[in-house]
CSV table of C-alpha atoms and ligand atoms in Angstrom, one decimal:
chain,number,residue,atom,x,y,z
A,736,UNK,CA,-2.9,-0.4,-5.5
A,737,UNK,CA,0.4,1.0,-4.3
A,738,UNK,CA,2.9,1.5,-7.4
A,739,UNK,CA,6.9,1.7,-6.8
A,740,UNK,CA,8.6,5.8,-6.9
A,741,UNK,CA,9.5,6.0,-10.7
A,742,UNK,CA,5.9,4.9,-11.3
A,743,UNK,CA,4.6,7.7,-9.2
A,744,UNK,CA,6.3,10.7,-10.7
A,745,UNK,CA,5.7,9.5,-14.0
A,746,UNK,CA,2.2,10.1,-13.2
A,747,UNK,CA,2.9,13.7,-11.6
A,748,UNK,CA,5.1,14.9,-14.4
A,749,UNK,CA,2.0,14.3,-16.6
A,750,UNK,CA,0.6,17.0,-14.7
A,751,UNK,CA,2.9,19.1,-14.2
A,752,UNK,CA,4.9,18.5,-11.1
A,753,UNK,CA,8.5,18.9,-11.3
A,754,UNK,CA,10.8,15.9,-10.6
A,755,UNK,CA,14.5,15.1,-11.3
A,756,UNK,CA,15.5,12.9,-14.9
A,757,UNK,CA,15.4,10.0,-13.9
A,758,UNK,CA,14.9,6.0,-15.4
A,759,UNK,CA,14.2,2.6,-13.6
A,760,UNK,CA,17.4,0.3,-14.8
A,761,UNK,CA,16.4,-3.7,-14.5
A,762,UNK,CA,20.8,-4.7,-14.9
A,763,UNK,CA,23.7,-2.6,-13.4
A,764,UNK,CA,24.7,-2.4,-17.2
A,765,UNK,CA,21.3,-0.9,-18.0
A,766,UNK,CA,21.7,1.3,-14.6
A,767,UNK,CA,24.9,2.5,-16.8
A,768,UNK,CA,23.2,3.6,-19.8
A,769,UNK,CA,20.1,5.5,-17.9
A,770,UNK,CA,22.7,7.1,-16.8
A,771,UNK,CA,24.3,8.1,-19.5
A,772,UNK,CA,21.1,9.7,-21.1
A,773,UNK,CA,20.6,12.2,-18.1
A,774,UNK,CA,24.0,13.6,-18.3
A,775,UNK,CA,23.5,14.4,-21.8
A,776,UNK,CA,19.7,15.9,-20.1
A,777,UNK,CA,21.0,17.8,-16.8
A,778,UNK,CA,25.1,17.4,-17.2
A,779,UNK,CA,24.6,16.6,-13.5
A,780,UNK,CA,27.8,15.9,-11.4
A,781,UNK,CA,26.4,13.3,-10.0
A,782,UNK,CA,23.7,10.9,-10.0
A,783,UNK,CA,21.4,9.4,-7.1
A,784,UNK,CA,21.2,5.3,-7.1
A,785,UNK,CA,17.6,4.6,-5.5
A,786,UNK,CA,16.5,1.2,-5.3
A,787,UNK,CA,11.8,0.6,-5.9
A,788,UNK,CA,10.6,-1.4,-3.8
A,789,UNK,CA,6.6,-0.5,-2.1
A,790,UNK,CA,7.8,1.0,1.6
A,791,UNK,CA,9.6,4.1,2.5
A,792,UNK,CA,13.1,5.0,5.1
A,793,UNK,CA,14.4,2.7,1.8
A,794,UNK,CA,17.5,5.8,2.6
A,795,UNK,CA,17.9,4.4,6.0
A,796,UNK,CA,18.1,1.1,5.2
A,797,UNK,CA,20.4,1.5,2.2
A,798,UNK,CA,18.4,1.4,-0.6
A,799,UNK,CA,19.7,5.0,-1.8
A,800,UNK,CA,23.1,6.1,-2.9
A,801,UNK,CA,24.8,8.6,-4.5
A,802,UNK,CA,26.9,8.0,-6.9
A,803,UNK,CA,30.1,10.5,-8.5
A,804,UNK,CA,30.3,8.6,-11.6
A,805,UNK,CA,29.4,5.9,-14.2
A,806,UNK,CA,31.3,2.7,-13.0
A,807,UNK,CA,30.1,3.8,-8.8
A,808,UNK,CA,26.6,3.8,-10.7
A,809,UNK,CA,26.9,0.3,-11.9
A,810,UNK,CA,28.9,-0.8,-9.2
A,811,UNK,CA,26.0,0.6,-6.4
A,812,UNK,CA,23.0,-0.3,-9.2
A,813,UNK,CA,24.5,-3.9,-8.4
A,814,UNK,CA,24.5,-4.0,-5.2
A,815,UNK,CA,21.3,-2.7,-4.8
A,816,UNK,CA,19.1,-5.2,-7.1
A,817,UNK,CA,19.5,-8.4,-5.6
A,818,UNK,CA,20.1,-7.2,-2.7
A,819,UNK,CA,17.0,-7.7,0.7
A,820,UNK,CA,16.5,-4.3,1.7
A,821,UNK,CA,14.9,-4.2,4.9
A,822,UNK,CA,13.7,-0.6,6.2
A,823,UNK,CA,11.7,0.8,9.3
A,824,UNK,CA,8.4,0.4,6.7
A,825,UNK,CA,9.4,-3.9,5.4
A,826,UNK,CA,9.4,-5.1,8.5
A,827,UNK,CA,12.2,-7.6,9.5
A,828,UNK,CA,12.3,-10.2,6.7
A,829,UNK,CA,12.9,-6.7,4.5
A,830,UNK,CA,12.3,-7.0,0.4
A,831,UNK,CA,14.2,-7.8,-2.6
A,832,UNK,CA,14.9,-5.3,-5.0
A,833,UNK,CA,14.2,-5.9,-8.5
A,834,UNK,CA,14.6,-2.2,-10.4
A,835,UNK,CA,16.4,0.3,-9.2
A,836,UNK,CA,15.9,4.2,-10.1
A,837,UNK,CA,18.9,6.3,-11.6
A,838,UNK,CA,18.2,10.4,-11.0
A,839,UNK,CA,20.2,13.4,-11.3
A,840,UNK,CA,21.9,14.8,-8.2
A,841,UNK,CA,19.7,17.7,-7.2
A,842,UNK,CA,21.5,19.0,-4.4
A,843,UNK,CA,23.5,21.1,-7.1
A,844,UNK,CA,24.6,23.9,-5.6
A,845,UNK,CA,23.8,27.9,-5.9
A,846,UNK,CA,22.6,31.3,-5.2
A,847,UNK,CA,20.4,29.5,-1.7
A,848,UNK,CA,19.8,27.4,0.6
A,849,UNK,CA,18.5,23.7,-0.2
A,850,UNK,CA,16.0,22.8,1.9
A,851,UNK,CA,13.9,19.5,2.7
A,852,UNK,CA,10.2,19.7,3.1
A,853,UNK,CA,7.1,17.7,3.0
A,854,UNK,CA,3.8,17.6,1.6
A,855,UNK,CA,1.3,15.0,1.3
A,856,UNK,CA,-3.1,15.9,-0.4
A,857,UNK,CA,-5.3,12.9,1.3
A,858,UNK,CA,-8.6,12.7,1.8
A,859,UNK,CA,-9.7,13.5,5.4
A,860,UNK,CA,-12.9,10.8,6.4
A,861,UNK,CA,-13.5,13.2,9.9
A,862,UNK,CA,-14.6,16.3,7.4
A,863,UNK,CA,-15.1,14.0,4.7
A,864,UNK,CA,-12.6,16.9,1.9
A,865,UNK,CA,-9.1,16.4,1.0
A,866,UNK,CA,-6.6,17.7,2.7
A,867,UNK,CA,-3.0,19.0,2.5
A,868,UNK,CA,-0.5,18.5,5.0
A,869,UNK,CA,3.0,20.5,4.6
A,870,UNK,CA,6.1,20.2,6.8
A,871,UNK,CA,9.2,22.3,6.9
A,872,UNK,CA,10.5,19.2,8.5
A,873,UNK,CA,10.7,17.5,5.2
A,874,UNK,CA,13.3,14.2,4.8
A,875,UNK,CA,12.9,12.3,7.9
A,876,UNK,CA,10.1,10.1,10.2
A,877,UNK,CA,6.9,12.4,9.5
A,878,UNK,CA,5.3,10.4,11.6
A,879,UNK,CA,7.5,11.6,14.6
A,880,UNK,CA,7.2,15.4,13.7
A,881,UNK,CA,3.5,14.7,13.7
A,882,UNK,CA,3.8,12.5,17.5
A,883,UNK,CA,5.9,14.6,18.6
A,884,UNK,CA,5.4,18.3,17.3
A,885,UNK,CA,2.4,18.1,15.7
A,886,UNK,CA,2.4,21.8,15.2
A,887,UNK,CA,5.0,21.5,12.8
A,888,UNK,CA,2.2,20.0,10.2
A,889,UNK,CA,0.4,22.3,8.5
A,890,UNK,CA,-2.6,21.2,7.4
A,891,UNK,CA,-5.4,23.1,4.6
A,892,UNK,CA,-8.4,21.6,4.1
A,893,UNK,CA,-10.2,22.0,0.4
A,894,UNK,CA,-13.7,22.5,-0.2
A,895,UNK,CA,-14.8,20.1,-2.4
A,896,UNK,CA,-17.1,22.4,-4.4
A,897,UNK,CA,-13.9,25.2,-5.2
A,898,UNK,CA,-10.8,22.8,-5.2
A,899,UNK,CA,-7.6,24.2,-4.3
A,900,UNK,CA,-7.8,28.4,-4.0
A,901,UNK,CA,-4.7,30.7,-4.8
A,902,UNK,CA,-4.7,31.9,-1.1
A,903,UNK,CA,-5.2,28.0,0.3
A,904,UNK,CA,-1.6,27.7,-1.7
A,905,UNK,CA,0.5,30.7,-0.8
A,906,UNK,CA,-0.4,30.2,2.6
A,907,UNK,CA,0.7,26.9,2.6
A,908,UNK,CA,4.2,27.9,1.1
A,909,UNK,CA,4.4,31.1,3.3
A,910,UNK,CA,4.0,28.8,6.0
A,911,UNK,CA,7.4,26.5,4.7
A,912,UNK,CA,8.7,29.8,4.8
A,913,UNK,CA,9.1,29.6,1.2
A,914,UNK,CA,9.7,34.0,-0.4
A,915,UNK,CA,10.2,35.3,-4.0
A,916,UNK,CA,10.8,32.5,-6.6
A,917,UNK,CA,10.6,29.6,-4.4
A,918,UNK,CA,7.7,31.0,-3.1
A,919,UNK,CA,5.7,31.0,-6.8
A,920,UNK,CA,6.5,27.2,-7.6
A,921,UNK,CA,5.7,26.1,-4.8
A,922,UNK,CA,2.6,27.4,-5.1
A,923,UNK,CA,2.4,26.0,-9.1
A,924,UNK,CA,3.8,23.3,-7.6
A,925,UNK,CA,0.7,22.4,-5.3
A,926,UNK,CA,-1.8,23.2,-8.3
A,927,UNK,CA,-0.1,20.3,-10.1
A,928,UNK,CA,0.1,18.0,-7.5
A,929,UNK,CA,-3.8,18.7,-6.6
A,930,UNK,CA,-4.2,18.1,-10.3
A,931,UNK,CA,-2.1,15.2,-10.7
A,932,UNK,CA,-4.0,13.7,-7.5
A,933,UNK,CA,-7.3,14.0,-8.3
A,934,UNK,CA,-6.7,12.7,-11.7
A,935,UNK,CA,-5.5,9.7,-11.4
A,936,UNK,CA,-8.1,9.0,-8.9
A,937,UNK,CA,-5.4,8.5,-5.6
A,938,UNK,CA,-6.4,8.3,-1.9
A,939,UNK,CA,-2.7,9.6,-1.4
A,940,UNK,CA,0.0,11.3,-2.3
A,941,UNK,CA,3.4,11.8,-0.2
A,942,UNK,CA,5.9,14.0,-1.6
A,943,UNK,CA,8.7,13.5,0.8
A,944,UNK,CA,10.8,15.3,0.6
A,945,UNK,CA,9.8,18.3,-2.1
A,946,UNK,CA,12.6,20.1,-2.5
A,947,UNK,CA,14.1,23.5,-2.9
A,948,UNK,CA,16.4,23.1,-4.8
A,949,UNK,CA,19.0,25.9,-4.4
A,950,UNK,CA,18.4,27.8,-7.5
A,951,UNK,CA,14.5,27.9,-5.8
A,952,UNK,CA,12.6,25.4,-7.8
A,953,UNK,CA,10.1,22.7,-6.3
A,954,UNK,CA,10.7,19.0,-6.9
A,955,UNK,CA,9.4,16.0,-5.8
A,956,UNK,CA,12.8,14.5,-4.8
A,957,UNK,CA,9.9,11.3,-3.8
A,958,UNK,CA,6.5,10.2,-4.5
A,959,UNK,CA,4.5,7.9,-2.8
A,960,UNK,CA,1.2,7.5,-4.7
A,961,UNK,CA,-1.8,5.4,-3.7
A,962,UNK,CA,-4.6,5.1,-6.5
A,963,UNK,CA,-8.2,4.1,-5.1
A,964,UNK,CA,-8.9,0.4,-7.1
A,965,UNK,CA,-12.3,1.4,-7.3
A,966,UNK,CA,-11.3,4.2,-9.8
A,967,UNK,CA,-9.0,1.9,-11.6
A,968,UNK,CA,-11.0,1.1,-14.1
A,969,UNK,CA,-10.4,4.2,-15.7
A,970,UNK,CA,-6.8,4.0,-15.7
A,971,UNK,CA,-5.9,1.0,-17.3
A,972,UNK,CA,-2.5,2.6,-18.2
A,973,UNK,CA,-2.6,2.8,-14.6
A,974,UNK,CA,-3.6,0.1,-13.9
A,975,UNK,CA,-1.0,-2.1,-15.9
A,976,UNK,CA,1.8,-1.2,-13.4
A,977,UNK,CA,0.4,-2.7,-10.9
A,978,UNK,CA,3.6,-5.0,-10.0
A,979,UNK,CA,2.3,-8.3,-8.0
A,980,UNK,CA,5.4,-9.3,-6.5
A,981,UNK,CA,5.7,-6.4,-3.5
A,982,UNK,CA,2.1,-7.2,-2.9
A,983,UNK,CA,1.8,-10.5,-0.3
A,984,UNK,CA,1.1,-13.9,-2.1
A,985,UNK,CA,-2.2,-15.0,-0.4
A,986,UNK,CA,-3.7,-11.9,-1.0
A,987,UNK,CA,-3.1,-12.2,-5.2
A,988,UNK,CA,-4.7,-15.6,-4.8
A,989,UNK,CA,-7.3,-13.7,-3.0
A,990,UNK,CA,-7.9,-11.9,-5.4
A,991,UNK,CA,-7.5,-14.2,-8.0
A,992,UNK,CA,-10.7,-15.9,-7.1
A,993,UNK,CA,-12.3,-12.5,-5.7
A,994,UNK,CA,-11.6,-13.1,-2.2
A,995,UNK,CA,-10.9,-10.2,0.2
A,996,UNK,CA,-8.4,-11.1,1.8
A,997,UNK,CA,-5.9,-9.7,4.8
A,998,UNK,CA,-3.1,-11.6,6.7
A,999,UNK,CA,-3.3,-10.7,10.4
A,1000,UNK,CA,-1.2,-12.1,12.8
A,1001,UNK,CA,-3.7,-14.4,14.8
A,1002,UNK,CA,-4.1,-18.3,15.1
A,1003,UNK,CA,-7.9,-18.3,14.3
A,1004,UNK,CA,-8.5,-18.6,10.4
A,1005,UNK,CA,-11.8,-17.1,9.4
A,1006,UNK,CA,-13.9,-17.7,6.8
A,1007,UNK,CA,-16.7,-15.4,6.2
A,1008,UNK,CA,-19.6,-14.0,3.8
A,1009,UNK,CA,-20.0,-9.9,4.3
A,1010,UNK,CA,-17.4,-7.1,5.5
A,1011,UNK,CA,-19.8,-6.5,8.3
A,1012,UNK,CA,-20.1,-9.7,10.1
A,1013,UNK,CA,-16.7,-10.4,9.1
A,1014,UNK,CA,-15.6,-7.9,11.0
A,1015,UNK,CA,-18.0,-8.7,13.5
A,1016,UNK,CA,-16.4,-12.5,13.6
A,1017,UNK,CA,-12.9,-11.3,14.6
A,1018,UNK,CA,-14.9,-9.2,17.6
A,1019,UNK,CA,-15.8,-12.7,18.3
A,1020,UNK,CA,-12.8,-14.8,18.0
A,1021,UNK,CA,-11.1,-12.3,20.3
A,1022,UNK,CA,-13.7,-11.5,22.6
A,1023,UNK,CA,-13.1,-15.7,23.2
A,1024,UNK,CA,-9.6,-15.6,23.6
A,1025,UNK,CA,-8.2,-16.1,20.3
A,1026,UNK,CA,-6.2,-13.3,17.6
A,1027,UNK,CA,-7.7,-13.5,13.7
A,1028,UNK,CA,-5.3,-14.4,12.0
A,1029,UNK,CA,-7.0,-12.5,9.3
A,1030,UNK,CA,-9.8,-10.8,7.3
A,1031,UNK,CA,-11.4,-13.4,4.8
A,1032,UNK,CA,-15.2,-11.7,2.8
A,1033,UNK,CA,-15.7,-14.9,0.7
A,1034,UNK,CA,-18.8,-12.5,-0.9
A,1035,UNK,CA,-22.1,-13.4,-0.9
A,1036,UNK,CA,-21.8,-15.7,-3.5
A,1037,UNK,CA,-20.1,-18.4,-1.9
A,1038,UNK,CA,-19.1,-21.7,-3.5
A,1039,UNK,CA,-17.0,-24.7,-3.1
A,1040,UNK,CA,-14.6,-23.4,-5.3
A,1041,UNK,CA,-14.2,-20.9,-3.3
A,1042,UNK,CA,-14.7,-21.8,0.1
A,1043,UNK,CA,-12.0,-24.1,-1.2
A,1044,UNK,CA,-9.4,-21.6,-1.7
A,1045,UNK,CA,-10.7,-19.3,1.0
A,1046,UNK,CA,-9.5,-23.1,3.2
A,1047,UNK,CA,-5.9,-22.7,1.1
A,1048,UNK,CA,-5.2,-19.4,1.4
A,1049,UNK,CA,-5.8,-19.7,5.7
A,1050,UNK,CA,-3.8,-22.6,5.7
A,1051,UNK,CA,-0.9,-21.8,4.3
A,1052,UNK,CA,-0.4,-19.6,7.6
A,1053,UNK,CA,1.6,-21.7,10.1
A,1054,UNK,CA,0.1,-20.2,12.9
A,1055,UNK,CA,-3.3,-21.1,12.4
A,1056,UNK,CA,-4.4,-22.8,15.2
A,1057,UNK,CA,-8.2,-23.3,14.7
A,1058,UNK,CA,-10.6,-22.2,12.0
A,1059,UNK,CA,-14.1,-20.7,11.6
A,1060,UNK,CA,-16.7,-20.3,9.1
A,1061,UNK,CA,-19.5,-18.4,9.4
A,1062,UNK,CA,-21.6,-17.7,7.1
A,1063,UNK,CA,-25.2,-16.5,6.7
A,1064,UNK,CA,-27.3,-17.6,3.9
A,1065,UNK,CA,-29.4,-15.0,2.8
A,1066,UNK,CA,-28.9,-15.8,-1.1
A,1067,UNK,CA,-26.3,-18.4,-0.7
A,1068,UNK,CA,-28.1,-21.2,0.3
A,1069,UNK,CA,-26.6,-22.5,3.7
A,1070,UNK,CA,-26.6,-26.6,2.4
A,1071,UNK,CA,-24.6,-25.5,-0.8
A,1072,UNK,CA,-22.1,-23.9,1.5
A,1073,UNK,CA,-22.3,-27.1,3.6
A,1074,UNK,CA,-21.5,-29.7,0.4
A,1075,UNK,CA,-18.9,-27.3,-0.1
A,1076,UNK,CA,-17.4,-27.1,3.1
A,1077,UNK,CA,-17.1,-30.6,2.9
A,1078,UNK,CA,-15.7,-31.1,-0.6
A,1079,UNK,CA,-12.7,-29.0,0.0
A,1080,UNK,CA,-11.8,-30.6,3.0
A,1081,UNK,CA,-12.0,-34.0,1.4
A,1082,UNK,CA,-9.7,-32.4,-1.7
A,1083,UNK,CA,-7.7,-31.0,1.0
A,1084,UNK,CA,-7.4,-33.6,2.6
A,1085,UNK,CA,-4.6,-34.1,5.8
A,1086,UNK,CA,-6.3,-31.2,8.2
A,1087,UNK,CA,-4.9,-31.1,11.4
A,1088,UNK,CA,-6.6,-28.2,12.9
A,1089,UNK,CA,-10.4,-27.9,13.8
A,1090,UNK,CA,-12.8,-26.6,12.1
A,1091,UNK,CA,-15.9,-25.3,13.6
A,1092,UNK,CA,-18.5,-23.8,11.0
A,1093,UNK,CA,-21.3,-22.1,12.2
A,1094,UNK,CA,-23.8,-21.4,9.4
A,1095,UNK,CA,-27.6,-19.3,10.1
A,1096,UNK,CA,-29.8,-18.9,7.2
A,1097,UNK,CA,-31.7,-20.4,4.6
A,1098,UNK,CA,-31.2,-24.1,5.3
A,1099,UNK,CA,-29.1,-23.8,8.3
A,1100,UNK,CA,-30.9,-27.2,9.5
A,1101,UNK,CA,-30.0,-29.4,6.2
A,1102,UNK,CA,-26.0,-27.6,6.7
A,1103,UNK,CA,-25.6,-28.6,10.1
A,1104,UNK,CA,-26.9,-32.4,9.4
A,1105,UNK,CA,-24.4,-32.2,5.9
A,1106,UNK,CA,-21.2,-31.8,8.3
A,1107,UNK,CA,-22.3,-33.7,11.8
A,1108,UNK,CA,-22.9,-36.3,8.8
A,1109,UNK,CA,-20.0,-35.4,6.6
A,1110,UNK,CA,-17.4,-38.2,9.2
A,1111,UNK,CA,-14.8,-35.2,8.9
A,1112,UNK,CA,-13.6,-33.5,11.9
A,1113,UNK,CA,-15.5,-30.5,11.8
A,1114,UNK,CA,-17.9,-29.4,13.5
A,1115,UNK,CA,-20.9,-27.5,13.2
A,1116,UNK,CA,-22.5,-24.8,15.4
A,1117,UNK,CA,-25.4,-22.7,14.8
A,1118,UNK,CA,-25.8,-20.7,17.3
A,1119,UNK,CA,-22.8,-18.1,17.6
A,1120,UNK,CA,-22.4,-18.2,20.7
A,1121,UNK,CA,-21.7,-22.5,20.4
A,1122,UNK,CA,-19.2,-21.4,17.7
A,1123,UNK,CA,-16.9,-18.6,20.2
A,1124,UNK,CA,-17.1,-21.0,22.7
A,1125,UNK,CA,-14.9,-24.4,20.8
A,1126,UNK,CA,-13.1,-21.4,18.9
A,1127,UNK,CA,-12.4,-21.5,23.0
A,1128,UNK,CA,-12.2,-25.0,23.3
A,1129,UNK,CA,-9.7,-25.5,19.8
A,1130,UNK,CA,-7.5,-22.2,20.9
A,1131,UNK,CA,-7.2,-23.2,24.2
B,347,ADP,P1,13.0,7.0,1.3
B,347,ADP,O1,11.6,8.0,1.5
B,347,ADP,O2,12.9,5.8,0.9
B,347,ADP,O3,14.5,6.8,2.2
B,347,ADP,P2,14.3,9.0,-0.6
B,347,ADP,O4,13.8,8.9,-2.3
B,347,ADP,O5,13.4,10.1,0.1
B,347,ADP,O6,13.5,8.0,-0.2
B,347,ADP,O7,15.2,9.1,-0.7
B,347,ADP,C1,16.3,9.6,0.6
B,347,ADP,C2,17.1,11.0,1.0
B,347,ADP,O8,18.3,10.6,0.0
B,347,ADP,C3,16.5,12.1,0.6
B,347,ADP,O9,15.9,12.3,1.6
B,347,ADP,C4,17.6,12.7,-0.1
B,347,ADP,O10,17.9,13.0,1.3
B,347,ADP,C5,18.2,11.7,-0.7
B,347,ADP,N1,17.7,12.3,-2.1
B,347,ADP,C6,17.5,11.2,-2.9
B,347,ADP,N2,16.5,11.0,-4.3
B,347,ADP,C7,17.8,12.5,-3.8
B,347,ADP,C8,18.8,13.5,-6.0
B,347,ADP,N3,17.9,13.2,-7.1
B,347,ADP,N4,19.4,14.2,-5.5
B,347,ADP,C9,19.7,14.3,-4.4
B,347,ADP,N5,19.3,14.0,-3.2
B,347,ADP,C10,19.0,12.9,-3.4
B,348,MG,MG1,11.2,10.1,1.2
C-alpha cells in the first residue's frame, strides 16, 4: 500500500527519524493556520507548500513551492489544492491534488554546507536480504543516477540474523562524505530509518532528499513509504491511511469483490483463476498476437457474482477488443462457472466484443454445452490452443 508523504513522515517520526516540522491542510485557510503553528514552534523564516499525491517528481511539476509569508502560503495552497499535477511519475493525465503539506523551510543558513542526499531501504530479492541504498546525488532523478553513474549508488546489505550493524551505518555515512556531527547524525538517522522500515512492515522507504542541514543535522525532507499489504492486518493505524482516491477506480472495485486486478494497456481482457494460470494466459494472448489488457485473478471460488464483477471491470476499459476467460475447474466446477458467465452476460447486456471461454477440469464438457447452447455470442474452447486461435481471429 502506498501512502502520502505526510503520513510516511508521521510513521518515520514515531521511530525517531528526524523530519521537518509540518502539518497537512485541506484548504488555503487551514494552510495559513498550520503555518502559524509552525512559526510558533520553529521560528522559520519561510514555508514550503507541498502537493500530496501518490507520485514523486512533484517539484519538477510545480507541486512544491516556497512561500515567504502567510499571504503567500494562502495563495500557493489555493493554487496547488485542486490543481491537476503532472509529474514524470503521474502519466500525462496527472493527479488531482486534494491536500497540501506545509513545512518549515529547512534550507536555513549556517556554518556548513547544505547537501541533498539519497537514502532508501528495500528488499533485495536476489539476496533475500534488506539493502540500504545511498547516494550523494540526492534530490534529483535517482533512476537516472542508477542508469548513468551506477557507481554513485552505495549498497549495504543487512544480514537478517543480526540486523543493521554500527560499522555498516558508519560505512554508509562515510561514503556519503559526511564528517563530524553530520556523520554521527546520519548513523542515528540510518538506525531510526531501519527500525521504521522493519517496525512498520514496509516494503520500501525512500528518502530523497535526506538533507544535511547547515547545522549538520540529517532530516527526511521527502519520504516515500510502501507498506506490505500482507502485513496491514497488524498495523490497523497504518491501514486507515489508505487513500482510495489515489488508486485506480477499477482496482478499488475489484478489491471489493476479492478480485486481484491490475490494469495494463493491451487489447485482450482476461479473467482467470489463479495467479500462475493468469500469467500463462497473458503469455498465450501475447503469443497469439494480442496484448493483455489486464491481469485478473478471480481466485479459487469464482461464482456468478465474481464473474459478473470481473466482466464489468474489464468492459470499462475502452481498449478491450476481446475477452478471454480461462478457468480451471479444480475446486470450482466448470458448469457453475459457465452458468455464471451466461448469467453475467445476460445481466450486463449489450456486449459487442467477442468472448472466448475456456473451461477445463471438472465438468468441462457440460460447461461447453451450456455455453454453446446459451444462444449468446460466446465461443467456447476446451483446449487452450483453440482459445488462442479464437483470440487471434478476434483481434485480427
Ligand atoms: P518531489 O520528490 O516529489 O519532487 P520533494 O519533497 O523531494 O518532492 O521536494 C522537491 C525539492 O524541494 C527538494 O529536493 C528540495 O530541494 C525542496 N524542498 C522540499 N522540502 C523542503 C523543505 N522543507 N525545505 C526546503 N526545501 C525543501
Ligand atoms: Mg523527492
